[in-house]
Amino acid sequence: MSKNDSFDRVRGPELHLSSTIDADDTVLVLGLIGPESADGPSPSDAPAEPTLVTVDGILDDAAAEQISASLKVLGATGKHGEVHRFPAPASVPVDLIVTIGLGAPADVDDADKVRQAAGIVARSLDGLDSVATTLSDANLDAAAEGFFLGAYRFEEFRSDKSRAKKAPPSSVTLLVEERTREAKAELSHAAAVADCVALARDFVNTPPSHLYPEEFADRARVLAGAAGLKVEILDDAELARSGYGGIIGVGKGSSRLPRLVRLTHNAGKDAKTVALVGKGITFDTGGISLKPPAGMENMTSDMGGAAAVIASTILAARLGLDVNVIATVPMAENMPSDTAQRPGDVLTQYGGITVEVINTDAEGRLILADAIVRAGEDNPDYLIDTATLTGAQMVALGTRTPGVMGTDEFRDRVARLSAGTGENAWPMPLPTELRAELNSRVADLVNAGAQRWGGMLLAGVFLKEFVPEGVQWAHIDIAGPAFNTGGAWGYNPKGGTGVPVRTILAVLEDIAANG
Ligand code: BES
Ligand code: MN
Ligand code: ZN
């Protein structure tokens, strides 16, 4: 069992639904919609004042007028992300009013704009315990997710617990005119989604000293078991015996030996089956093809794909999705040592394809290849793999945009659904001419090409060799998007982001609904 039980902590504020401000609430967060943008109506009009987003019965006329007067003095515009704070009028039972700009009226129809706004304001409320908000009137589930994810913190490893005084709110009341059944269902869905995104973040944020393959597998076992998933874990001996040459080859340089975690959510034989595969390198030094020191610490995030797959599978169970989900998650630590694999070694992947290891730092594709072949044995209708696979993903698309490759139709479907979540995975090709780059002098394939162009695509072309014929496949490279090395933005703090949990969920829900 795990040596550290902190992984079952509360990961964000409690979310409540109410038609009145709670007696405990000390802050009211109001949305503010700006005027039409410059290309909107007549420029001769005086600049319109921003409009308050409110819920019937929360503000009387006098309070609304006082708030508008304060906003005028402050020069509030309603520009997206703009935050103002001032004392509450006497008739409103809170101490403080905080406003958050939602942008132009059309921006309110964009769920991720509302989610980002909620995240931005949540990050500005440290030290304030209990807040109520009318952002729910713009979009209930986006507001709930944004608040929860913006208020997410990872303080596990700080010795000074007094920092907790500056903690984000522990309770958010989402105001609605009526607590309808639909609203309750929407909020509980949002709470489950946000909690699982936060779970993926927790995994990514846990340092490699504390999260290594055995421990990662143990935590997955406990959490997935509690969610009602079937769990199977192969240890290093079983992996070696069964011929998982990629996982063994990558993992054998470390004293902390590899694992393969399998989680199953069963929806019955009439439902479609989706295989999920996630890269679980708990730390990537590069191995014998050692990485340079600058930024190597960020390779704590090299299990971001595994984290997202485990969290998404737990989420599928929590939501009772009408789709079978089978997760296959390889976990290994890529270290240089006298037992490590060498450049020039040849290994045999699960299923029999041989690979000449040109570069031990191209390790992700080796563990994924084994897992993809194993996942194919379950005869899935769809296969989604996700991985912090290539630096080239960031060269091509930057730090916030995942690249999605695969079979054309499913790739485009995943990209379209991802756009709806705000995670914004972008479709990329798998050019057939790149296949020649993978020819080896001695084996079936090499794991890395001789030149650097199109590195993200070449990794995808390598994985394609292992995807069974007839399976609709999407490969999501999240090298940049899984881990925020810059400042906090929107609902994303520094560190783990939880991408692409919400994309995977959107795809699972779409398959459950439409096949
Ligand atoms: N984990 C890295 C990719 C990565 C880089 C993720 C930066 C996040 C941030 C992966 O294992 C790797 O080292 N890829 C190599 C492949 C190359 C040797 C063919 C790369 O991208 O340089
Ligand atoms: Mn690597
Ligand atoms: Zn890696």
XYZ file of C-alpha atoms and ligand atoms in Angstrom:
539
model
C 0.000 0.000 0.000
C 1.046 3.564 -0.531
C 3.410 5.152 1.962
C 1.722 8.485 1.430
C -2.031 8.811 1.801
C -2.156 12.528 1.033
C -3.425 11.799 -2.464
C -7.001 11.514 -1.247
C -7.096 15.107 0.065
C -9.717 17.654 -0.975
C -8.414 19.244 -4.153
C -10.461 22.412 -4.433
C -13.331 24.402 -2.930
C -16.686 22.877 -2.109
C -19.250 23.894 -4.722
C -22.817 24.712 -3.603
C -25.941 25.638 -5.511
C -28.182 28.259 -3.908
C -30.771 30.904 -4.737
C -29.613 33.106 -1.843
C -26.248 34.273 -0.553
C -25.093 31.941 2.232
C -24.749 33.344 5.778
C -21.045 32.337 5.708
C -20.282 34.021 2.384
C -18.099 37.102 2.743
C -17.597 37.945 -0.928
C -19.958 38.311 -3.885
C -18.345 37.830 -7.296
C -20.290 39.478 -10.110
C -19.689 39.051 -13.821
C -19.363 42.205 -15.887
C -20.131 42.201 -19.612
C -18.374 44.855 -21.660
C -19.830 46.769 -24.630
C -19.682 45.419 -28.192
C -16.147 45.509 -29.570
C -14.964 48.213 -31.991
C -16.420 46.428 -35.017
C -19.816 46.505 -33.290
C -22.483 49.232 -33.425
C -22.095 52.919 -34.125
C -18.839 54.482 -32.902
C -20.659 57.777 -32.363
C -22.404 56.315 -29.297
C -20.875 57.296 -25.983
C -18.879 54.325 -24.600
C -21.504 52.037 -23.131
C -21.236 51.067 -19.493
C -20.570 47.435 -18.691
C -23.567 45.309 -17.722
C -23.740 43.403 -14.434
C -24.483 39.683 -14.577
C -26.854 39.061 -11.730
C -29.449 36.612 -10.524
C -33.003 37.652 -9.611
C -33.386 38.454 -5.928
C -29.675 38.921 -5.172
C -29.409 42.693 -5.603
C -32.158 45.218 -4.905
C -32.330 48.298 -7.127
C -30.478 50.499 -4.643
C -27.626 47.989 -4.323
C -27.360 47.580 -8.091
C -27.170 51.371 -8.474
C -24.480 51.708 -5.798
C -22.434 48.959 -7.432
C -22.744 50.607 -10.837
C -21.643 53.912 -9.302
C -18.567 52.248 -7.740
C -17.712 50.594 -11.057
C -17.934 53.963 -12.795
C -15.510 55.515 -10.297
C -13.139 52.587 -10.783
C -13.346 52.904 -14.581
C -14.505 49.322 -15.027
C -14.880 48.312 -18.695
C -15.943 44.651 -18.570
C -12.834 43.700 -20.557
C -12.210 39.962 -20.240
C -10.229 39.168 -17.090
C -10.452 42.647 -15.524
C -10.947 42.372 -11.736
C -12.233 45.114 -9.368
C -13.006 44.939 -5.655
C -14.827 47.345 -3.320
C -16.966 47.258 -0.129
C -20.474 45.851 -0.528
C -23.588 48.054 -0.237
C -25.340 47.625 3.128
C -28.267 45.606 1.726
C -25.973 42.875 0.345
C -25.015 40.414 3.116
C -21.286 40.188 2.250
C -18.282 42.408 3.035
C -16.801 42.651 -0.405
C -17.934 42.877 -4.017
C -15.509 41.552 -6.631
C -16.266 41.979 -10.329
C -14.750 39.988 -13.161
C -14.838 41.114 -16.769
C -16.381 38.602 -19.186
C -15.557 40.523 -22.372
C -17.969 41.414 -25.177
C -21.531 40.003 -25.098
C -20.569 37.312 -27.649
C -17.772 36.073 -25.357
C -20.378 34.971 -22.819
C -21.503 32.289 -25.321
C -17.960 30.859 -25.319
C -17.871 28.457 -22.351
C -14.104 28.582 -22.060
C -14.120 32.392 -21.856
C -16.435 32.082 -18.840
C -14.280 29.265 -17.396
C -11.139 31.408 -17.811
C -12.838 34.412 -16.202
C -13.942 32.297 -13.230
C -10.399 30.927 -12.928
C -8.832 34.395 -13.037
C -11.104 35.726 -10.309
C -10.659 32.552 -8.204
C -6.901 33.156 -8.269
C -7.438 36.674 -6.895
C -9.377 35.595 -3.788
C -6.610 34.136 -1.591
C -7.313 34.669 2.107
C -11.072 34.980 1.543
C -12.826 31.884 2.742
C -16.301 31.722 1.323
C -17.594 33.321 -1.862
C -20.892 33.511 -3.717
C -21.071 34.263 -7.428
C -23.525 35.146 -10.166
C -21.138 33.931 -12.893
C -23.335 30.825 -12.842
C -25.937 32.904 -14.673
C -23.516 33.222 -17.612
C -22.690 29.486 -17.634
C -23.158 27.285 -14.562
C -20.801 24.440 -15.345
C -18.064 26.624 -16.832
C -18.242 28.911 -13.780
C -18.054 25.943 -11.392
C -15.116 24.332 -13.215
C -13.289 27.638 -13.567
C -13.613 28.496 -9.870
C -12.545 25.032 -8.768
C -9.574 24.819 -11.136
C -8.469 28.413 -10.519
C -8.558 27.811 -6.759
C -6.482 24.627 -7.112
C -3.203 24.695 -5.148
C -0.501 22.111 -4.569
C 1.018 22.772 -1.125
C 1.862 19.172 -0.249
C 5.577 19.732 0.156
C 5.709 23.051 2.031
C 6.788 22.830 5.674
C 5.312 26.238 6.598
C 1.663 25.358 7.054
C 0.816 28.988 7.993
C 0.747 29.597 4.253
C -2.708 28.058 4.523
C -3.954 31.440 5.830
C -3.471 32.795 2.342
C -5.320 29.830 0.890
C -7.918 30.204 -1.867
C -11.641 30.048 -0.925
C -12.774 26.730 0.514
C -16.382 27.247 -0.533
C -18.053 28.671 -3.634
C -21.822 29.262 -3.764
C -23.088 29.272 -7.343
C -26.196 31.440 -7.384
C -29.220 30.387 -9.442
C -32.803 31.606 -9.537
C -34.054 28.107 -8.770
C -32.274 24.952 -7.670
C -33.734 22.826 -10.459
C -32.898 19.177 -11.064
C -31.032 20.193 -14.232
C -28.940 22.728 -12.352
C -28.048 20.187 -9.667
C -27.043 17.638 -12.311
C -24.966 20.239 -14.153
C -23.138 21.213 -10.971
C -22.391 17.660 -9.898
C -21.074 16.896 -13.408
C -18.842 19.992 -13.273
C -17.607 19.076 -9.786
C -16.648 15.558 -10.906
C -14.866 16.893 -14.004
C -12.939 19.546 -12.087
C -11.983 17.084 -9.354
C -10.558 14.639 -11.896
C -8.651 17.415 -13.698
C -7.221 18.327 -10.284
C -6.351 14.671 -9.667
C -4.334 14.635 -12.894
C -2.628 17.863 -11.762
C -1.797 16.321 -8.374
C -0.133 13.358 -10.074
C 1.907 15.656 -12.335
C 2.847 17.997 -9.478
C 4.036 15.176 -7.206
C 7.838 15.141 -7.514
C 9.750 12.182 -8.924
C 11.278 11.532 -5.485
C 7.766 10.618 -4.322
C 6.087 9.354 -7.490
C 7.918 6.467 -9.155
C 6.355 3.575 -11.065
C 5.466 1.355 -8.090
C 4.026 4.256 -6.083
C 2.159 5.658 -9.123
C 0.619 2.240 -9.766
C -0.346 1.907 -6.076
C -2.073 5.275 -6.077
C -3.882 4.397 -9.297
C -4.981 1.112 -7.737
C -6.428 2.788 -4.629
C -8.217 5.611 -6.472
C -9.503 3.482 -9.350
C -10.616 0.751 -6.963
C -12.569 3.310 -4.932
C -14.274 4.489 -8.145
C -15.379 0.923 -8.910
C -12.969 0.216 -11.763
C -11.423 -3.183 -12.352
C -7.674 -2.901 -11.721
C -4.833 -5.099 -12.932
C -1.142 -4.265 -12.387
C 1.769 -6.040 -14.035
C 5.092 -5.749 -12.171
C 8.538 -5.896 -13.752
C 8.764 -9.704 -13.539
C 5.396 -10.144 -15.277
C 6.321 -7.548 -17.895
C 9.586 -9.345 -18.666
C 7.883 -12.741 -18.786
C 5.170 -11.489 -21.157
C 7.580 -9.809 -23.577
C 7.035 -6.109 -22.902
C 10.478 -5.294 -24.300
C 9.834 -1.556 -24.685
C 8.751 -0.973 -21.089
C 11.528 -3.202 -19.721
C 14.177 -1.626 -21.968
C 13.303 1.930 -20.904
C 12.838 1.036 -17.224
C 15.861 -1.143 -16.631
C 18.306 1.699 -15.970
C 16.450 2.567 -12.761
C 16.347 0.714 -9.432
C 12.674 1.742 -9.356
C 11.281 -0.847 -11.721
C 8.453 -0.396 -14.252
C 4.778 -1.277 -14.045
C 1.819 -1.585 -16.420
C -1.533 -0.486 -15.003
C -4.799 -1.627 -16.592
C -8.121 -0.076 -15.559
C -11.531 -1.088 -16.887
C -14.842 0.759 -16.794
C -17.485 -1.681 -17.979
C -20.680 -0.315 -19.539
C -21.866 -3.593 -21.063
C -21.577 -5.381 -24.382
C -23.850 -3.032 -26.328
C -21.609 -0.055 -25.648
C -18.623 0.986 -27.808
C -15.157 0.268 -26.431
C -12.493 2.960 -26.165
C -8.900 2.064 -25.341
C -6.897 4.782 -23.580
C -3.092 4.727 -23.409
C -0.980 7.290 -21.509
C 2.782 7.782 -21.246
C 3.890 7.317 -17.643
C 7.586 8.236 -17.497
C 7.838 9.309 -13.842
C 11.121 11.031 -14.662
C 12.949 11.411 -17.961
C 16.687 12.066 -17.676
C 17.071 10.956 -21.292
C 18.917 7.836 -20.126
C 22.383 7.252 -21.621
C 21.448 9.871 -24.255
C 21.375 12.217 -21.263
C 19.452 15.496 -21.444
C 21.245 18.774 -20.696
C 20.662 20.058 -17.106
C 18.765 23.268 -17.995
C 15.074 22.549 -17.488
C 15.541 18.856 -16.778
C 13.473 19.299 -13.591
C 10.415 19.808 -15.827
C 10.692 16.132 -16.782
C 8.740 15.445 -13.573
C 5.783 16.075 -15.897
C 6.664 13.228 -18.284
C 3.843 11.134 -16.850
C 1.226 13.748 -17.775
C -0.374 11.420 -20.334
C -0.674 8.618 -17.781
C -2.102 11.043 -15.207
C -4.763 12.247 -17.656
C -5.694 8.716 -18.736
C -6.055 7.456 -15.157
C -8.070 10.535 -14.144
C -10.307 10.271 -17.248
C -11.023 6.598 -16.634
C -11.961 7.318 -13.018
C -14.158 10.141 -14.325
C -15.885 7.777 -16.775
C -16.769 5.541 -13.822
C -17.914 8.424 -11.606
C -20.186 9.730 -14.348
C -21.382 6.231 -15.267
C -20.651 6.854 -18.957
C -22.299 4.490 -21.416
C -19.036 3.496 -23.070
C -16.497 0.806 -22.148
C -13.147 2.309 -21.259
C -9.995 0.231 -20.937
C -6.887 2.140 -19.868
C -3.427 0.690 -20.478
C -0.802 2.768 -18.703
C 2.919 1.965 -18.905
C 5.066 3.440 -16.117
C 8.857 3.618 -16.036
C 11.710 5.865 -14.928
C 14.267 6.687 -17.672
C 17.691 6.699 -15.959
C 21.298 6.231 -17.055
C 23.215 3.497 -15.213
C 25.211 0.334 -15.851
C 21.922 -1.519 -16.256
C 20.427 1.056 -18.645
C 19.777 0.312 -22.294
C 22.368 1.688 -24.724
C 22.074 3.524 -28.012
C 22.448 0.704 -30.547
C 20.595 -1.886 -28.447
C 17.791 -3.780 -30.161
C 14.649 -4.594 -28.196
C 11.540 -6.596 -29.054
C 8.298 -4.762 -28.451
C 5.247 -6.561 -27.073
C 3.804 -8.367 -30.125
C 7.204 -8.990 -31.767
C 8.268 -5.884 -33.720
C 11.992 -5.181 -33.160
C 13.401 -1.697 -32.595
C 16.946 -0.393 -32.739
C 17.306 2.180 -29.968
C 19.150 5.062 -31.640
C 18.411 7.534 -28.865
C 17.472 6.469 -25.316
C 15.762 9.847 -24.891
C 13.110 8.799 -27.439
C 11.758 6.495 -24.701
C 8.091 7.473 -24.668
C 7.302 5.830 -28.001
C 8.943 2.592 -26.786
C 6.698 2.205 -23.747
C 3.662 3.416 -25.703
C 4.246 0.866 -28.490
C 3.993 -2.025 -26.010
C 0.890 -0.516 -24.430
C -0.793 0.180 -27.790
C -0.301 -3.437 -28.896
C -1.683 -4.681 -25.566
C -4.635 -2.275 -25.840
C -5.331 -3.586 -29.361
C -5.861 -7.105 -27.983
C -9.101 -5.893 -26.371
C -10.533 -5.143 -29.849
C -11.447 -1.536 -29.128
C -13.515 0.534 -31.564
C -11.382 3.582 -30.780
C -7.913 4.088 -29.372
C -6.689 7.364 -27.877
C -3.118 7.684 -26.695
C -1.692 10.778 -25.069
C 1.862 11.637 -24.146
C 4.387 14.347 -23.360
C 6.136 12.895 -26.369
C 8.235 15.454 -28.231
C 9.905 18.814 -27.777
C 8.949 19.269 -31.426
C 5.285 19.583 -30.365
C 6.208 22.892 -28.716
C 8.276 24.024 -31.697
C 5.274 23.414 -33.946
C 2.349 24.531 -31.780
C 3.683 26.347 -28.726
C 3.140 25.542 -25.077
C -0.670 25.566 -24.918
C -1.852 23.727 -28.023
C -1.729 19.926 -28.127
C -1.112 18.259 -31.485
C -3.496 15.486 -32.528
C -2.598 12.888 -35.157
C -4.104 9.531 -36.134
C -6.723 8.172 -38.507
C -8.121 11.203 -40.343
C -11.777 11.098 -39.386
C -11.283 10.371 -35.690
C -8.367 12.838 -35.460
C -10.628 15.603 -36.775
C -13.439 14.573 -34.422
C -11.074 14.710 -31.429
C -9.775 18.128 -32.509
C -13.309 19.488 -32.947
C -14.411 18.190 -29.531
C -11.208 19.477 -27.921
C -11.940 22.964 -29.259
C -15.243 22.845 -27.383
C -13.431 22.235 -24.089
C -10.918 25.065 -24.448
C -8.020 22.568 -24.507
C -7.800 23.235 -28.261
C -5.898 20.212 -29.630
C -5.014 20.929 -33.268
C -4.997 18.372 -36.122
C -1.597 17.453 -37.588
C -0.697 15.066 -40.456
C 1.258 11.801 -40.520
C 3.081 12.242 -43.872
C 3.766 8.850 -45.477
C 7.230 9.906 -46.702
C 8.445 10.069 -43.097
C 8.117 6.287 -42.723
C 11.454 5.796 -44.541
C 13.190 7.694 -41.705
C 12.355 4.771 -39.432
C 14.195 2.086 -41.418
C 16.926 0.396 -39.392
C 20.185 -1.239 -40.442
C 19.536 -4.218 -38.110
C 15.952 -4.188 -36.820
C 12.391 -3.527 -38.052
C 12.457 0.117 -36.962
C 14.622 2.756 -35.325
C 13.174 4.826 -32.468
C 14.546 8.165 -33.719
C 15.304 9.656 -37.123
C 18.591 11.051 -38.365
C 17.295 14.604 -38.799
C 15.176 16.825 -36.591
C 12.449 18.132 -38.919
C 8.885 17.092 -38.165
C 9.816 15.413 -34.875
C 6.247 15.364 -33.528
C 4.961 13.792 -36.739
C 7.753 11.208 -36.880
C 6.884 10.047 -33.354
C 3.277 9.662 -34.550
C 4.430 7.703 -37.619
C 6.381 5.382 -35.276
C 3.299 4.749 -33.095
C 1.148 4.101 -36.183
C 3.200 0.929 -36.811
C 1.658 -0.559 -33.650
C -1.987 0.485 -34.048
C -4.159 -2.422 -35.232
C -5.786 -2.180 -38.658
C -9.371 -0.885 -38.531
C -9.155 0.862 -35.166
C -10.021 4.562 -35.165
C -6.980 6.154 -33.562
C -5.968 9.527 -32.124
C -2.548 10.371 -30.709
C -2.432 13.577 -28.616
C 1.016 15.086 -27.995
C 0.838 17.253 -24.856
C 4.562 17.958 -24.262
C 3.884 21.664 -23.680
C 0.218 21.788 -22.592
C 0.485 19.227 -19.745
C 2.787 21.395 -17.647
C 2.730 25.168 -17.262
C 6.311 26.388 -16.794
C 5.226 30.042 -17.141
C 3.027 32.153 -14.867
C -0.535 31.259 -13.872
C -3.165 32.136 -16.506
C -6.938 31.650 -16.698
C -7.776 28.602 -14.580
C -4.246 27.194 -14.914
C -1.796 27.656 -12.062
C 1.904 26.939 -12.541
C 2.732 23.244 -12.948
C 0.338 20.470 -13.926
C -2.675 21.598 -15.966
C -4.681 18.372 -16.235
C -4.690 18.580 -20.072
C -6.156 16.591 -21.884
C -8.645 15.176 -19.332
C -11.515 17.352 -20.575
C -10.790 16.517 -24.223
C -10.831 12.780 -23.460
C -14.077 13.210 -21.522
C -15.678 15.126 -24.397
C -14.726 12.305 -26.783
C -16.021 9.585 -24.433
C -19.310 11.457 -23.979
C -19.634 11.973 -27.721
C -19.014 8.268 -28.396
C -21.514 7.297 -25.668
C -24.130 9.521 -27.334
C -23.404 8.929 -31.033
C -21.356 5.752 -31.296
N 9.728 13.729 -22.644
C 10.425 14.165 -23.788
C 9.650 15.208 -24.600
C 9.421 16.525 -23.902
C 10.293 17.572 -24.096
C 8.304 16.716 -23.102
C 10.066 18.779 -23.470
C 8.078 17.913 -22.479
C 8.953 18.948 -22.657
C 10.706 12.977 -24.722
O 10.927 11.774 -24.079
C 11.945 13.293 -25.476
O 12.985 13.370 -24.861
N 11.813 13.451 -26.787
C 12.921 13.750 -27.626
C 12.844 12.834 -28.839
C 14.064 12.869 -29.699
C 15.249 12.281 -28.955
C 13.788 12.086 -30.961
C 12.826 15.208 -28.038
O 11.728 15.693 -28.271
O 13.866 15.860 -28.076
Mn 12.939 11.496 -23.515
Zn 10.021 11.541 -22.231
